[in-house]
């Protein structure tokens, strides 16, 4: 597979894509120039229209055809500005992502074909939901869960994404998990439960933050890895959840941590454990 990267101005992007499609290049994607701006609750992405965008044209079958010349003429871009990268697709598909090493000898593995009986492993077959184990917040949540004992505990996993936190709790003997996301993640969560030989997870698609009173306080744990402001809005909309004894909160940036601490302190909780990786803070609160 070959991918040709072509710089175009931000204003010319849409027209360039139309022209490419018209001349038969239909397999493309593009990057627009963005910058992450720090805001109180985390980051906001801003486009930078004054900078170049990049179109990437994908050619599946390698041939002798001079695509640089054709693309250069079609988009009126100098051939010297067009960069070609070649990928060996067979090789790409064969290589699973490397394992993610966690605390206490645990690993997250993306090798779904393995038939070795191993302790301390979470197997993922990521299908696009957040929660591959690569992000700091997920890793710190998983490490927190795996260092605890969830025997006979019931868990409400809000913003469950791939279901990785639910699976971790079930591997630590949780009795039942209700996993909730605004996205349609049921298939992915169930797949991860099956790969890890755990059951007793119910998956719901709900706007947990803005809908009101969806749950009572009949859980031992609530996990929320969505963001500090979202967590506070969610709990103001579900005050009965503040009867739950244990909370795992993540997705909080270090400059907003006092906000979430004071919310839980006012609700009668104390900090049990706090971790930070880069700017991302993960906290467990108990009462
Ligand atoms: C940072 S990811 C966390 C995923 C996973 N729990 C983990 O720790 O890796 C946040 C998740 O919350 C979900 N989410 C965002 N807003 C939500 C809302 N209003 N209600 C329910 N889920 C929401 C997103 O779809 C996403 O899957």
GROMACS .gro file of C-alpha atoms and ligand atoms in nm:
model
  314
    1UNK     CA    1   0.000   0.000   0.000
    2UNK     CA    2   0.124   0.351  -0.082
    3UNK     CA    3   0.009   0.670   0.088
    4UNK     CA    4   0.079   1.004  -0.078
    5UNK     CA    5   0.076   1.305   0.154
    6UNK     CA    6  -0.009   1.635  -0.014
    7UNK     CA    7  -0.015   1.977   0.156
    8UNK     CA    8  -0.305   2.206   0.056
    9UNK     CA    9  -0.428   2.528   0.205
   10UNK     CA   10  -0.710   2.498   0.454
   11UNK     CA   11  -0.945   2.696   0.224
   12UNK     CA   12  -0.865   2.469  -0.073
   13UNK     CA   13  -0.924   2.146   0.119
   14UNK     CA   14  -1.286   2.072   0.022
   15UNK     CA   15  -1.239   2.163  -0.341
   16UNK     CA   16  -0.918   1.955  -0.359
   17UNK     CA   17  -1.100   1.651  -0.221
   18UNK     CA   18  -1.377   1.694  -0.480
   19UNK     CA   19  -1.124   1.723  -0.763
   20UNK     CA   20  -0.936   1.413  -0.643
   21UNK     CA   21  -1.258   1.213  -0.630
   22UNK     CA   22  -1.356   1.336  -0.977
   23UNK     CA   23  -1.030   1.209  -1.131
   24UNK     CA   24  -1.064   0.870  -0.964
   25UNK     CA   25  -0.877   0.904  -0.633
   26UNK     CA   26  -1.155   0.801  -0.398
   27UNK     CA   27  -0.958   0.652  -0.113
   28UNK     CA   28  -0.825   0.944   0.089
   29UNK     CA   29  -0.829   1.097   0.434
   30UNK     CA   30  -0.706   1.431   0.560
   31UNK     CA   31  -0.561   1.607   0.864
   32UNK     CA   32  -0.665   1.959   0.941
   33UNK     CA   33  -0.427   2.182   1.135
   34UNK     CA   34  -0.535   2.200   1.498
   35UNK     CA   35  -0.397   2.317   1.826
   36UNK     CA   36  -0.496   2.198   2.173
   37UNK     CA   37  -0.584   2.486   2.397
   38UNK     CA   38  -0.576   2.434   2.774
   39UNK     CA   39  -0.909   2.511   2.939
   40UNK     CA   40  -1.029   2.469   3.296
   41UNK     CA   41  -1.176   2.120   3.249
   42UNK     CA   42  -0.900   1.982   3.019
   43UNK     CA   43  -0.832   2.071   2.658
   44UNK     CA   44  -1.024   2.225   2.370
   45UNK     CA   45  -0.923   2.170   2.007
   46UNK     CA   46  -0.904   2.476   1.782
   47UNK     CA   47  -0.851   2.467   1.403
   48UNK     CA   48  -0.574   2.683   1.258
   49UNK     CA   49  -0.708   2.795   0.918
   50UNK     CA   50  -0.389   2.988   0.843
   51UNK     CA   51  -0.185   2.665   0.829
   52UNK     CA   52  -0.175   2.388   0.567
   53UNK     CA   53  -0.398   2.082   0.578
   54UNK     CA   54  -0.267   1.746   0.455
   55UNK     CA   55  -0.452   1.512   0.223
   56UNK     CA   56  -0.342   1.148   0.230
   57UNK     CA   57  -0.425   0.951  -0.084
   58UNK     CA   58  -0.422   0.576  -0.035
   59UNK     CA   59  -0.324   0.349  -0.325
   60UNK     CA   60  -0.386  -0.015  -0.238
   61UNK     CA   61  -0.212  -0.178  -0.534
   62UNK     CA   62   0.147  -0.084  -0.608
   63UNK     CA   63   0.211  -0.015  -0.981
   64UNK     CA   64   0.448   0.174  -1.210
   65UNK     CA   65   0.199   0.457  -1.258
   66UNK     CA   66   0.344   0.797  -1.167
   67UNK     CA   67   0.096   0.910  -0.900
   68UNK     CA   68   0.320   1.197  -0.788
   69UNK     CA   69   0.299   1.353  -1.135
   70UNK     CA   70  -0.078   1.299  -1.161
   71UNK     CA   71  -0.148   1.432  -0.810
   72UNK     CA   72   0.083   1.727  -0.863
   73UNK     CA   73  -0.098   1.824  -1.186
   74UNK     CA   74  -0.443   1.759  -1.044
   75UNK     CA   75  -0.395   1.972  -0.734
   76UNK     CA   76  -0.141   2.215  -0.872
   77UNK     CA   77   0.109   2.129  -0.600
   78UNK     CA   78   0.482   2.101  -0.666
   79UNK     CA   79   0.588   1.734  -0.692
   80UNK     CA   80   0.866   1.805  -0.444
   81UNK     CA   81   0.601   1.875  -0.178
   82UNK     CA   82   0.432   1.537  -0.224
   83UNK     CA   83   0.564   1.269   0.006
   84UNK     CA   84   0.508   0.899  -0.055
   85UNK     CA   85   0.522   0.634   0.217
   86UNK     CA   86   0.503   0.266   0.144
   87UNK     CA   87   0.346   0.018   0.387
   88UNK     CA   88   0.355  -0.358   0.382
   89UNK     CA   89  -0.007  -0.427   0.470
   90UNK     CA   90   0.040  -0.800   0.534
   91UNK     CA   91   0.305  -0.717   0.784
   92UNK     CA   92   0.087  -0.446   0.942
   93UNK     CA   93  -0.203  -0.684   0.998
   94UNK     CA   94   0.018  -0.956   1.139
   95UNK     CA   95   0.172  -0.734   1.404
   96UNK     CA   96  -0.052  -0.696   1.708
   97UNK     CA   97  -0.003  -0.387   1.924
   98UNK     CA   98   0.262  -0.450   2.187
   99UNK     CA   99   0.140  -0.545   2.534
  100UNK     CA  100   0.082  -0.267   2.786
  101UNK     CA  101   0.264  -0.346   3.111
  102UNK     CA  102   0.067  -0.259   3.422
  103UNK     CA  103   0.150  -0.267   3.793
  104UNK     CA  104   0.175  -0.595   3.983
  105UNK     CA  105   0.272  -0.803   3.676
  106UNK     CA  106  -0.060  -0.742   3.495
  107UNK     CA  107  -0.061  -0.682   3.118
  108UNK     CA  108  -0.311  -0.562   2.862
  109UNK     CA  109  -0.268  -0.774   2.550
  110UNK     CA  110  -0.416  -0.718   2.203
  111UNK     CA  111  -0.330  -1.068   2.088
  112UNK     CA  112  -0.675  -1.228   2.078
  113UNK     CA  113  -0.541  -1.550   1.926
  114UNK     CA  114  -0.326  -1.653   2.219
  115UNK     CA  115  -0.417  -1.980   2.379
  116UNK     CA  116  -0.172  -1.968   2.667
  117UNK     CA  117  -0.342  -1.984   3.008
  118UNK     CA  118  -0.212  -1.677   3.184
  119UNK     CA  119  -0.295  -1.506   3.506
  120UNK     CA  120  -0.299  -1.131   3.530
  121UNK     CA  121  -0.396  -1.054   3.171
  122UNK     CA  122  -0.665  -0.836   3.015
  123UNK     CA  123  -0.725  -0.919   2.649
  124UNK     CA  124  -0.867  -0.647   2.425
  125UNK     CA  125  -0.993  -0.652   2.068
  126UNK     CA  126  -1.035  -0.279   2.027
  127UNK     CA  127  -1.316  -0.173   1.792
  128UNK     CA  128  -1.297   0.200   1.832
  129UNK     CA  129  -1.439   0.288   2.173
  130UNK     CA  130  -1.214   0.478   2.415
  131UNK     CA  131  -1.034   0.248   2.656
  132UNK     CA  132  -0.749   0.064   2.485
  133UNK     CA  133  -0.530   0.097   2.791
  134UNK     CA  134  -0.293   0.333   2.615
  135UNK     CA  135  -0.424   0.654   2.772
  136UNK     CA  136  -0.291   0.766   3.109
  137UNK     CA  137  -0.639   0.788   3.266
  138UNK     CA  138  -0.735   0.434   3.164
  139UNK     CA  139  -0.405   0.289   3.285
  140UNK     CA  140  -0.428   0.458   3.623
  141UNK     CA  141  -0.791   0.346   3.665
  142UNK     CA  142  -0.705  -0.013   3.570
  143UNK     CA  143  -0.405  -0.015   3.806
  144UNK     CA  144  -0.626   0.117   4.087
  145UNK     CA  145  -0.894  -0.148   4.025
  146UNK     CA  146  -0.647  -0.436   3.994
  147UNK     CA  147  -0.482  -0.342   4.323
  148UNK     CA  148  -0.817  -0.370   4.504
  149UNK     CA  149  -1.051  -0.655   4.593
  150UNK     CA  150  -1.399  -0.638   4.440
  151UNK     CA  151  -1.530  -0.965   4.579
  152UNK     CA  152  -1.913  -0.950   4.595
  153UNK     CA  153  -1.905  -0.580   4.499
  154UNK     CA  154  -2.146  -0.420   4.252
  155UNK     CA  155  -2.015  -0.150   4.020
  156UNK     CA  156  -2.166   0.125   3.806
  157UNK     CA  157  -1.913   0.206   3.528
  158UNK     CA  158  -2.021   0.541   3.380
  159UNK     CA  159  -1.858   0.633   3.048
  160UNK     CA  160  -1.745   0.271   3.012
  161UNK     CA  161  -1.607   0.301   2.654
  162UNK     CA  162  -1.451  -0.034   2.563
  163UNK     CA  163  -1.555  -0.176   2.902
  164UNK     CA  164  -1.196  -0.217   3.017
  165UNK     CA  165  -1.269  -0.095   3.371
  166UNK     CA  166  -1.574  -0.321   3.397
  167UNK     CA  167  -1.365  -0.619   3.285
  168UNK     CA  168  -1.091  -0.532   3.535
  169UNK     CA  169  -1.346  -0.517   3.820
  170UNK     CA  170  -1.499  -0.850   3.713
  171UNK     CA  171  -1.152  -1.009   3.697
  172UNK     CA  172  -1.115  -0.893   4.058
  173UNK     CA  173  -1.431  -1.087   4.144
  174UNK     CA  174  -1.694  -0.812   4.124
  175UNK     CA  175  -2.040  -0.967   4.140
  176UNK     CA  176  -2.216  -0.743   3.889
  177UNK     CA  177  -2.129  -0.443   3.673
  178UNK     CA  178  -2.362  -0.201   3.496
  179UNK     CA  179  -2.163  -0.039   3.215
  180UNK     CA  180  -2.304   0.279   3.061
  181UNK     CA  181  -2.195   0.492   2.768
  182UNK     CA  182  -2.353   0.756   2.549
  183UNK     CA  183  -2.208   0.567   2.248
  184UNK     CA  184  -2.332   0.228   2.121
  185UNK     CA  185  -2.060   0.018   2.285
  186UNK     CA  186  -2.254  -0.293   2.387
  187UNK     CA  187  -2.098  -0.520   2.124
  188UNK     CA  188  -1.744  -0.415   2.217
  189UNK     CA  189  -1.799  -0.445   2.594
  190UNK     CA  190  -1.956  -0.791   2.553
  191UNK     CA  191  -1.670  -0.900   2.328
  192UNK     CA  192  -1.418  -0.792   2.592
  193UNK     CA  193  -1.613  -0.972   2.865
  194UNK     CA  194  -1.614  -1.288   2.654
  195UNK     CA  195  -1.241  -1.266   2.571
  196UNK     CA  196  -1.162  -1.236   2.940
  197UNK     CA  197  -1.406  -1.509   3.051
  198UNK     CA  198  -1.612  -1.282   3.274
  199UNK     CA  199  -1.989  -1.245   3.289
  200UNK     CA  200  -2.245  -1.037   3.473
  201UNK     CA  201  -2.205  -0.713   3.287
  202UNK     CA  202  -2.513  -0.529   3.167
  203UNK     CA  203  -2.452  -0.258   2.905
  204UNK     CA  204  -2.677   0.047   2.864
  205UNK     CA  205  -2.663   0.333   2.615
  206UNK     CA  206  -2.753   0.650   2.806
  207UNK     CA  207  -2.645   1.012   2.846
  208UNK     CA  208  -2.533   0.954   3.203
  209UNK     CA  209  -2.429   1.317   3.253
  210UNK     CA  210  -2.741   1.503   3.149
  211UNK     CA  211  -3.025   1.262   3.204
  212UNK     CA  212  -3.161   1.261   3.557
  213UNK     CA  213  -3.215   0.999   3.825
  214UNK     CA  214  -3.132   0.695   3.612
  215UNK     CA  215  -2.984   0.502   3.907
  216UNK     CA  216  -3.044   0.461   4.275
  217UNK     CA  217  -2.757   0.427   4.522
  218UNK     CA  218  -2.755   0.046   4.525
  219UNK     CA  219  -2.393   0.002   4.417
  220UNK     CA  220  -2.070  -0.044   4.610
  221UNK     CA  221  -1.861   0.145   4.354
  222UNK     CA  222  -1.909   0.409   4.085
  223UNK     CA  223  -1.639   0.461   3.820
  224UNK     CA  224  -1.644   0.786   3.620
  225UNK     CA  225  -1.364   0.855   3.373
  226UNK     CA  226  -1.529   1.133   3.173
  227UNK     CA  227  -1.394   1.459   3.320
  228UNK     CA  228  -1.424   1.665   3.639
  229UNK     CA  229  -1.704   1.897   3.531
  230UNK     CA  230  -1.897   1.611   3.371
  231UNK     CA  231  -1.863   1.406   3.691
  232UNK     CA  232  -1.998   1.692   3.903
  233UNK     CA  233  -2.290   1.758   3.665
  234UNK     CA  234  -2.365   1.385   3.658
  235UNK     CA  235  -2.371   1.362   4.038
  236UNK     CA  236  -2.583   1.676   4.072
  237UNK     CA  237  -2.830   1.506   3.837
  238UNK     CA  238  -2.811   1.182   4.040
  239UNK     CA  239  -2.780   1.294   4.404
  240UNK     CA  240  -2.883   0.946   4.523
  241UNK     CA  241  -2.549   0.812   4.389
  242UNK     CA  242  -2.380   1.004   4.669
  243UNK     CA  243  -2.490   0.722   4.900
  244UNK     CA  244  -2.240   0.493   4.726
  245UNK     CA  245  -1.936   0.433   4.947
  246UNK     CA  246  -1.661   0.422   4.683
  247UNK     CA  247  -1.589   0.638   4.379
  248UNK     CA  248  -1.314   0.606   4.119
  249UNK     CA  249  -1.285   0.935   3.933
  250UNK     CA  250  -1.050   1.003   3.642
  251UNK     CA  251  -1.016   1.224   3.337
  252UNK     CA  252  -0.934   1.511   3.573
  253UNK     CA  253  -0.654   1.749   3.479
  254UNK     CA  254  -0.416   1.860   3.752
  255UNK     CA  255  -0.526   2.224   3.736
  256UNK     CA  256  -0.885   2.121   3.807
  257UNK     CA  257  -0.828   1.866   4.080
  258UNK     CA  258  -0.919   2.094   4.372
  259UNK     CA  259  -1.262   2.145   4.216
  260UNK     CA  260  -1.342   1.773   4.228
  261UNK     CA  261  -1.180   1.729   4.571
  262UNK     CA  262  -1.397   2.000   4.722
  263UNK     CA  263  -1.712   1.856   4.562
  264UNK     CA  264  -1.648   1.514   4.721
  265UNK     CA  265  -1.536   1.664   5.053
  266UNK     CA  266  -1.863   1.860   5.074
  267UNK     CA  267  -2.050   1.535   5.001
  268UNK     CA  268  -1.879   1.365   5.300
  269UNK     CA  269  -1.601   1.171   5.123
  270UNK     CA  270  -1.230   1.159   5.189
  271UNK     CA  271  -0.950   1.085   4.943
  272UNK     CA  272  -0.839   0.725   4.963
  273UNK     CA  273  -0.580   0.712   4.685
  274UNK     CA  274  -0.457   0.962   4.429
  275UNK     CA  275  -0.241   0.892   4.124
  276UNK     CA  276  -0.112   1.121   3.855
  277UNK     CA  277   0.045   1.043   3.517
  278UNK     CA  278   0.150   1.350   3.322
  279UNK     CA  279  -0.130   1.601   3.383
  280UNK     CA  280  -0.401   1.338   3.438
  281UNK     CA  281  -0.521   1.272   3.792
  282UNK     CA  282  -0.711   0.964   3.911
  283UNK     CA  283  -0.865   0.960   4.259
  284UNK     CA  284  -1.059   0.716   4.474
  285UNK     CA  285  -1.292   0.866   4.731
  286UNK     CA  286  -1.453   0.674   5.016
  287UNK     CA  287  -1.701   0.742   5.292
  288LIG     C1  288  -1.228   0.893   2.865
  288LIG     S1  289  -1.339   0.774   2.803
  288LIG     C2  290  -1.327   0.648   2.929
  288LIG     C3  291  -1.347   0.510   2.876
  288LIG     C4  292  -1.312   0.399   2.976
  288LIG     N1  293  -1.399   0.404   3.091
  288LIG     C5  294  -1.169   0.414   3.023
  288LIG     O1  295  -1.146   0.441   3.140
  288LIG     O2  296  -1.079   0.401   2.939
  288LIG     C6  297  -1.494   0.852   2.835
  288LIG     C7  298  -1.614   0.774   2.788
  288LIG     O3  299  -1.730   0.842   2.835
  288LIG     C8  300  -1.828   0.840   2.735
  288LIG     N2  301  -1.917   0.955   2.759
  288LIG     C9  302  -1.894   1.085   2.732
  288LIG     N3  303  -2.001   1.159   2.768
  288LIG    C10  304  -2.092   1.072   2.820
  288LIG    C11  305  -2.223   1.087   2.872
  288LIG     N4  306  -2.283   1.207   2.877
  288LIG     N5  307  -2.289   0.979   2.915
  288LIG    C12  308  -2.231   0.855   2.907
  288LIG     N6  309  -2.106   0.836   2.857
  288LIG    C13  310  -2.038   0.942   2.814
  288LIG    C14  311  -1.750   0.848   2.605
  288LIG     O4  312  -1.828   0.797   2.498
  288LIG    C15  313  -1.627   0.763   2.638
  288LIG     O5  314  -1.649   0.629   2.602
   0.00000   0.00000   0.00000
